[in-house]
Amino acid sequence: MFGNYNNVLQFIQSMEMYRILGVQKVMIYKNNCSQMMEKVLKFYLEEGTVEVIPWPINSYLKVSSKWRFMQDETHIGYYGQITALNDCIYRNMWRSRFVVLNDADEIILPLKHSDWKTMMSSLQEQNPGSGVFLFENHIFPTTVSTPMFNISTWNTVPGINILQHVHREPDRKEVINPKKMIVDPRKVIQTSVHSVLQAYGTSVNVPMDVALVYHCRVPLQRNLPRESLIRDTTLWRYNSSLLMNVNRVLYQTVL
């Protein structure tokens, strides 16, 4: 979390989706954020859902907010994201059965199961020697929205309302979709962002009909007409729980 992060609504929605899907703790590597975001973090800290790791890496290195940091003449990309991912794995190695490695604008959405616990039980049963499960990233552009779930009380909160973005970009044959991961931390020695570099056992590419990464952000295929996008309302399966949970957080944080 860096760059005076202020995507408050999407952050709360992601947190509540993680909880619905079965997460027990979310690790935030925090460089800085807005005052409103601080309020939300304080709420989740007191509730026990979040653990904040102070991440003042820019006090020691010349950092880039991009991955191609060498073009910026900086020392390290994405505020040391790869270091944070490895730290997270080792920090949770003996207290978590699984660690999910993704960003706050990404949600690993199960299609065949209702939550991560049942999905991971099934995947482990089918792949007994594996400790690394890779899920395909799919972009749901913030530039294309639906009038559904336009909730007036949320309009004063800065950030994206993910429930309004249910159109995903189609695959491009010449481009490989990056992956995000759920790992058994005891089987990982070293990780990168989209794959594990050293591990015990094998890695599994999870088919898209089992789960995908819902990634709500600016488009990658900017010139696509709306009719070329694929309407995918998987997220709406959780809408009643998500609405109730997000409203609870907004009410209790006086947002």
Short mmCIF file of C-alpha atoms in Angstrom, two decimals:
data_model
loop_
_atom_site.label_atom_id
_atom_site.label_comp_id
_atom_site.label_asym_id
_atom_site.label_seq_id
_atom_site.Cartn_x
_atom_site.Cartn_y
_atom_site.Cartn_z
CA MET A 1 0.00 0.00 0.00
CA PHE A 2 1.75 3.12 -1.24
CA GLY A 3 1.21 6.34 -3.21
CA ASN A 4 -1.21 7.81 -0.62
CA TYR A 5 -3.57 4.91 -1.40
CA ASN A 6 -7.20 6.05 -1.30
CA ASN A 7 -9.26 3.40 -3.16
CA VAL A 8 -11.31 2.98 0.01
CA LEU A 9 -14.52 1.40 -1.33
CA GLN A 10 -12.76 -1.25 -3.43
CA PHE A 11 -10.44 -2.06 -0.53
CA ILE A 12 -13.39 -2.64 1.84
CA GLN A 13 -15.21 -4.71 -0.79
CA SER A 14 -12.11 -6.85 -1.36
CA MET A 15 -11.61 -7.33 2.38
CA GLU A 16 -15.21 -8.41 2.83
CA MET A 17 -15.00 -10.76 -0.16
CA TYR A 18 -11.86 -12.33 1.33
CA ARG A 19 -13.74 -12.87 4.59
CA ILE A 20 -16.76 -14.37 2.79
CA LEU A 21 -14.39 -16.71 0.93
CA GLY A 22 -12.80 -17.83 4.20
CA VAL A 23 -9.75 -15.69 4.96
CA GLN A 24 -8.80 -15.26 8.62
CA LYS A 25 -6.02 -12.66 8.38
CA VAL A 26 -4.98 -10.10 5.77
CA MET A 27 -1.42 -8.77 5.75
CA ILE A 28 -1.00 -5.18 4.55
CA TYR A 29 2.53 -4.02 3.73
CA LYS A 30 1.91 -0.32 4.29
CA ASN A 31 4.11 2.46 3.03
CA ASN A 32 1.46 5.17 3.17
CA CYS A 33 -2.20 5.87 2.54
CA SER A 34 -4.88 8.55 2.90
CA GLN A 35 -6.42 9.61 6.23
CA MET A 36 -9.71 7.96 5.30
CA MET A 37 -7.88 4.73 4.51
CA GLU A 38 -6.15 4.97 7.92
CA LYS A 39 -9.61 4.96 9.53
CA VAL A 40 -10.53 1.78 7.69
CA LEU A 41 -7.24 0.07 8.57
CA LYS A 42 -7.74 1.02 12.24
CA PHE A 43 -11.20 -0.60 12.16
CA TYR A 44 -9.86 -3.85 10.68
CA LEU A 45 -6.86 -3.84 13.04
CA GLU A 46 -9.10 -3.53 16.10
CA GLU A 47 -11.39 -6.22 14.71
CA GLY A 48 -8.37 -8.51 14.28
CA THR A 49 -8.81 -9.11 10.55
CA VAL A 50 -5.78 -7.10 9.43
CA GLU A 51 -2.14 -7.13 10.38
CA VAL A 52 -0.23 -4.07 9.16
CA ILE A 53 3.48 -4.45 8.41
CA PRO A 54 5.18 -1.03 8.30
CA TRP A 55 7.01 -0.85 4.97
CA PRO A 56 9.14 2.35 4.85
CA ILE A 57 11.33 0.97 2.07
CA ASN A 58 11.66 4.40 0.43
CA SER A 59 13.66 5.57 3.47
CA TYR A 60 16.44 3.18 2.43
CA LEU A 61 16.14 2.74 -1.34
CA LYS A 62 15.14 4.78 -4.36
CA VAL A 63 11.90 3.01 -5.21
CA SER A 64 9.63 2.86 -8.25
CA SER A 65 5.85 2.45 -8.26
CA LYS A 66 6.23 0.38 -11.46
CA TRP A 67 7.75 -3.02 -12.17
CA ARG A 68 10.12 -1.74 -14.87
CA PHE A 69 12.14 0.08 -12.27
CA MET A 70 15.41 0.09 -14.21
CA GLN A 71 13.86 2.51 -16.72
CA ASP A 72 13.21 4.93 -13.83
CA GLU A 73 16.85 4.76 -12.66
CA THR A 74 15.57 3.46 -9.33
CA HIS A 75 16.85 0.59 -7.18
CA ILE A 76 13.75 -1.55 -6.80
CA GLY A 77 10.30 -1.90 -8.39
CA TYR A 78 6.81 -1.80 -6.90
CA TYR A 79 8.05 -0.68 -3.48
CA GLY A 80 9.81 -4.02 -3.00
CA GLN A 81 6.77 -6.19 -3.78
CA ILE A 82 8.76 -9.41 -4.23
CA THR A 83 10.47 -8.93 -0.87
CA ALA A 84 7.06 -8.36 0.76
CA LEU A 85 5.65 -11.55 -0.80
CA ASN A 86 8.54 -13.65 0.48
CA ASP A 87 8.34 -12.03 3.91
CA CYS A 88 4.62 -12.83 4.02
CA ILE A 89 5.23 -16.51 3.22
CA TYR A 90 7.90 -16.95 5.92
CA ARG A 91 5.99 -14.86 8.48
CA ASN A 92 2.96 -17.14 8.06
CA MET A 93 4.76 -20.42 7.42
CA TRP A 94 3.74 -22.05 10.69
CA ARG A 95 0.47 -20.27 11.40
CA SER A 96 -1.44 -20.57 8.11
CA ARG A 97 -2.50 -23.60 6.13
CA PHE A 98 -2.58 -21.51 2.96
CA VAL A 99 -1.33 -18.07 1.96
CA VAL A 100 -3.06 -16.15 -0.85
CA LEU A 101 -0.69 -13.86 -2.76
CA ASN A 102 -2.57 -11.08 -4.52
CA ASP A 103 -3.24 -7.33 -4.57
CA ALA A 104 -6.16 -5.40 -3.08
CA ASP A 105 -7.80 -5.01 -6.51
CA GLU A 106 -7.75 -8.77 -7.11
CA ILE A 107 -10.05 -11.53 -5.85
CA ILE A 108 -9.61 -15.23 -6.62
CA LEU A 109 -13.22 -16.13 -7.45
CA PRO A 110 -14.25 -19.81 -7.26
CA LEU A 111 -16.65 -20.91 -9.97
CA LYS A 112 -17.28 -24.51 -8.90
CA HIS A 113 -17.15 -24.02 -5.12
CA SER A 114 -18.66 -21.54 -2.69
CA ASP A 115 -15.45 -20.66 -0.84
CA TRP A 116 -11.68 -21.16 -0.78
CA LYS A 117 -11.71 -23.93 1.85
CA THR A 118 -13.84 -26.31 -0.20
CA MET A 119 -12.02 -25.32 -3.40
CA MET A 120 -8.57 -25.96 -1.90
CA SER A 121 -9.66 -29.29 -0.36
CA SER A 122 -10.79 -30.41 -3.80
CA LEU A 123 -7.63 -29.15 -5.54
CA GLN A 124 -5.36 -30.82 -2.99
CA GLU A 125 -7.26 -34.08 -3.28
CA GLN A 126 -6.78 -34.01 -7.07
CA ASN A 127 -3.12 -32.91 -6.82
CA PRO A 128 -1.70 -34.58 -3.69
CA GLY A 129 1.96 -33.56 -4.26
CA SER A 130 1.30 -29.90 -4.96
CA GLY A 131 1.70 -26.86 -2.73
CA VAL A 132 1.38 -24.09 -5.33
CA PHE A 133 -1.87 -23.31 -7.13
CA LEU A 134 -1.88 -20.69 -9.90
CA PHE A 135 -4.99 -18.80 -10.97
CA GLU A 136 -5.36 -16.91 -14.25
CA ASN A 137 -5.68 -13.13 -14.11
CA HIS A 138 -8.66 -11.58 -15.92
CA ILE A 139 -9.21 -7.84 -16.30
CA PHE A 140 -12.62 -6.36 -15.47
CA PRO A 141 -12.13 -2.78 -16.70
CA THR A 142 -13.34 0.08 -14.52
CA THR A 143 -14.24 1.99 -17.70
CA VAL A 144 -17.24 -0.29 -18.38
CA SER A 145 -19.98 -0.37 -15.77
CA THR A 146 -23.55 -1.49 -15.18
CA PRO A 147 -26.25 0.61 -13.44
CA MET A 148 -26.92 -2.31 -11.10
CA PHE A 149 -25.78 -1.77 -7.49
CA ASN A 150 -25.48 1.99 -7.86
CA ILE A 151 -25.87 2.54 -4.12
CA SER A 152 -26.28 6.21 -3.21
CA THR A 153 -24.74 5.87 0.28
CA TRP A 154 -21.54 4.53 -1.29
CA ASN A 155 -21.13 7.43 -3.70
CA THR A 156 -19.44 9.64 -1.11
CA VAL A 157 -16.75 7.02 -0.44
CA PRO A 158 -13.71 7.29 -2.74
CA GLY A 159 -12.88 4.25 -4.82
CA ILE A 160 -14.32 1.70 -7.24
CA ASN A 161 -17.58 -0.20 -6.68
CA ILE A 162 -16.65 -3.66 -7.97
CA LEU A 163 -20.28 -4.81 -8.14
CA GLN A 164 -20.76 -2.47 -11.10
CA HIS A 165 -17.91 -3.99 -13.12
CA VAL A 166 -18.87 -7.41 -14.45
CA HIS A 167 -17.50 -7.31 -18.00
CA ARG A 168 -14.11 -8.91 -18.59
CA GLU A 169 -11.66 -8.52 -21.40
CA PRO A 170 -11.37 -11.53 -23.74
CA ASP A 171 -8.15 -13.54 -23.88
CA ARG A 172 -5.55 -12.62 -26.47
CA LYS A 173 -3.97 -15.64 -28.16
CA GLU A 174 -0.53 -14.03 -28.33
CA VAL A 175 -0.52 -12.90 -24.66
CA ILE A 176 -0.13 -15.19 -21.65
CA ASN A 177 -2.34 -14.14 -18.74
CA PRO A 178 -0.26 -13.62 -15.57
CA LYS A 179 -1.18 -15.75 -12.56
CA LYS A 180 -1.76 -15.13 -8.87
CA MET A 181 -1.35 -17.85 -6.28
CA ILE A 182 -2.59 -19.74 -3.28
CA VAL A 183 0.32 -21.62 -1.70
CA ASP A 184 1.09 -23.98 1.13
CA PRO A 185 3.73 -21.77 2.79
CA ARG A 186 5.66 -24.76 4.17
CA LYS A 187 6.35 -25.92 0.61
CA VAL A 188 7.66 -22.59 -0.74
CA ILE A 189 11.34 -21.63 -0.57
CA GLN A 190 11.28 -18.52 -2.77
CA THR A 191 8.55 -16.78 -4.74
CA SER A 192 8.19 -14.15 -7.41
CA VAL A 193 4.95 -12.27 -8.23
CA HIS A 194 3.35 -14.60 -10.78
CA SER A 195 5.12 -17.89 -10.03
CA VAL A 196 7.11 -19.65 -7.34
CA LEU A 197 10.85 -19.81 -8.04
CA GLN A 198 11.76 -22.64 -5.64
CA ALA A 199 9.40 -25.05 -3.92
CA TYR A 200 8.92 -28.61 -2.72
CA GLY A 201 6.48 -30.45 -4.97
CA THR A 202 4.74 -29.30 -8.12
CA SER A 203 2.75 -26.25 -9.21
CA VAL A 204 -0.78 -26.57 -10.57
CA ASN A 205 -2.38 -24.29 -13.18
CA VAL A 206 -5.98 -24.14 -12.00
CA PRO A 207 -8.43 -24.26 -14.96
CA MET A 208 -10.53 -21.18 -15.56
CA ASP A 209 -13.75 -23.13 -15.09
CA VAL A 210 -12.68 -23.82 -11.48
CA ALA A 211 -11.62 -20.27 -10.52
CA LEU A 212 -10.22 -17.06 -11.94
CA VAL A 213 -8.66 -13.86 -10.65
CA TYR A 214 -11.24 -11.06 -10.79
CA HIS A 215 -8.97 -8.04 -11.37
CA CYS A 216 -10.91 -4.76 -11.40
CA ARG A 217 -8.67 -2.00 -12.75
CA VAL A 218 -8.05 0.26 -15.75
CA PRO A 219 -8.30 -1.68 -19.03
CA LEU A 220 -5.37 -3.36 -20.75
CA GLN A 221 -7.18 -3.61 -24.09
CA ARG A 222 -8.23 0.02 -24.23
CA ASN A 223 -9.78 0.12 -27.70
CA LEU A 224 -12.18 -2.80 -27.31
CA PRO A 225 -15.86 -1.96 -27.90
CA ARG A 226 -18.22 -2.95 -25.10
CA GLU A 227 -19.77 -5.74 -27.20
CA SER A 228 -16.37 -7.47 -27.39
CA LEU A 229 -16.26 -7.83 -23.59
CA ILE A 230 -17.58 -10.94 -21.83
CA ARG A 231 -20.32 -10.39 -19.25
CA ASP A 232 -19.35 -12.41 -16.18
CA THR A 233 -21.54 -11.97 -13.10
CA THR A 234 -19.85 -14.61 -10.90
CA LEU A 235 -19.21 -11.90 -8.30
CA TRP A 236 -22.94 -11.29 -7.94
CA ARG A 237 -23.39 -14.71 -6.34
CA TYR A 238 -22.06 -13.05 -3.19
CA ASN A 239 -23.89 -9.74 -3.53
CA SER A 240 -26.29 -9.99 -0.56
CA SER A 241 -23.54 -10.89 1.93
CA LEU A 242 -21.18 -8.35 0.40
CA LEU A 243 -23.73 -5.52 0.54
CA MET A 244 -24.54 -6.22 4.18
CA ASN A 245 -20.87 -6.51 5.21
CA VAL A 246 -19.70 -3.39 3.37
CA ASN A 247 -22.56 -1.35 4.86
CA ARG A 248 -21.58 -2.58 8.33
CA VAL A 249 -17.98 -1.42 7.86
CA LEU A 250 -19.00 1.95 6.40
CA TYR A 251 -21.40 2.51 9.29
CA GLN A 252 -18.90 1.52 11.97
CA THR A 253 -16.10 3.62 10.48
CA VAL A 254 -18.50 6.60 10.09
CA LEU A 255 -17.80 6.79 6.36
#
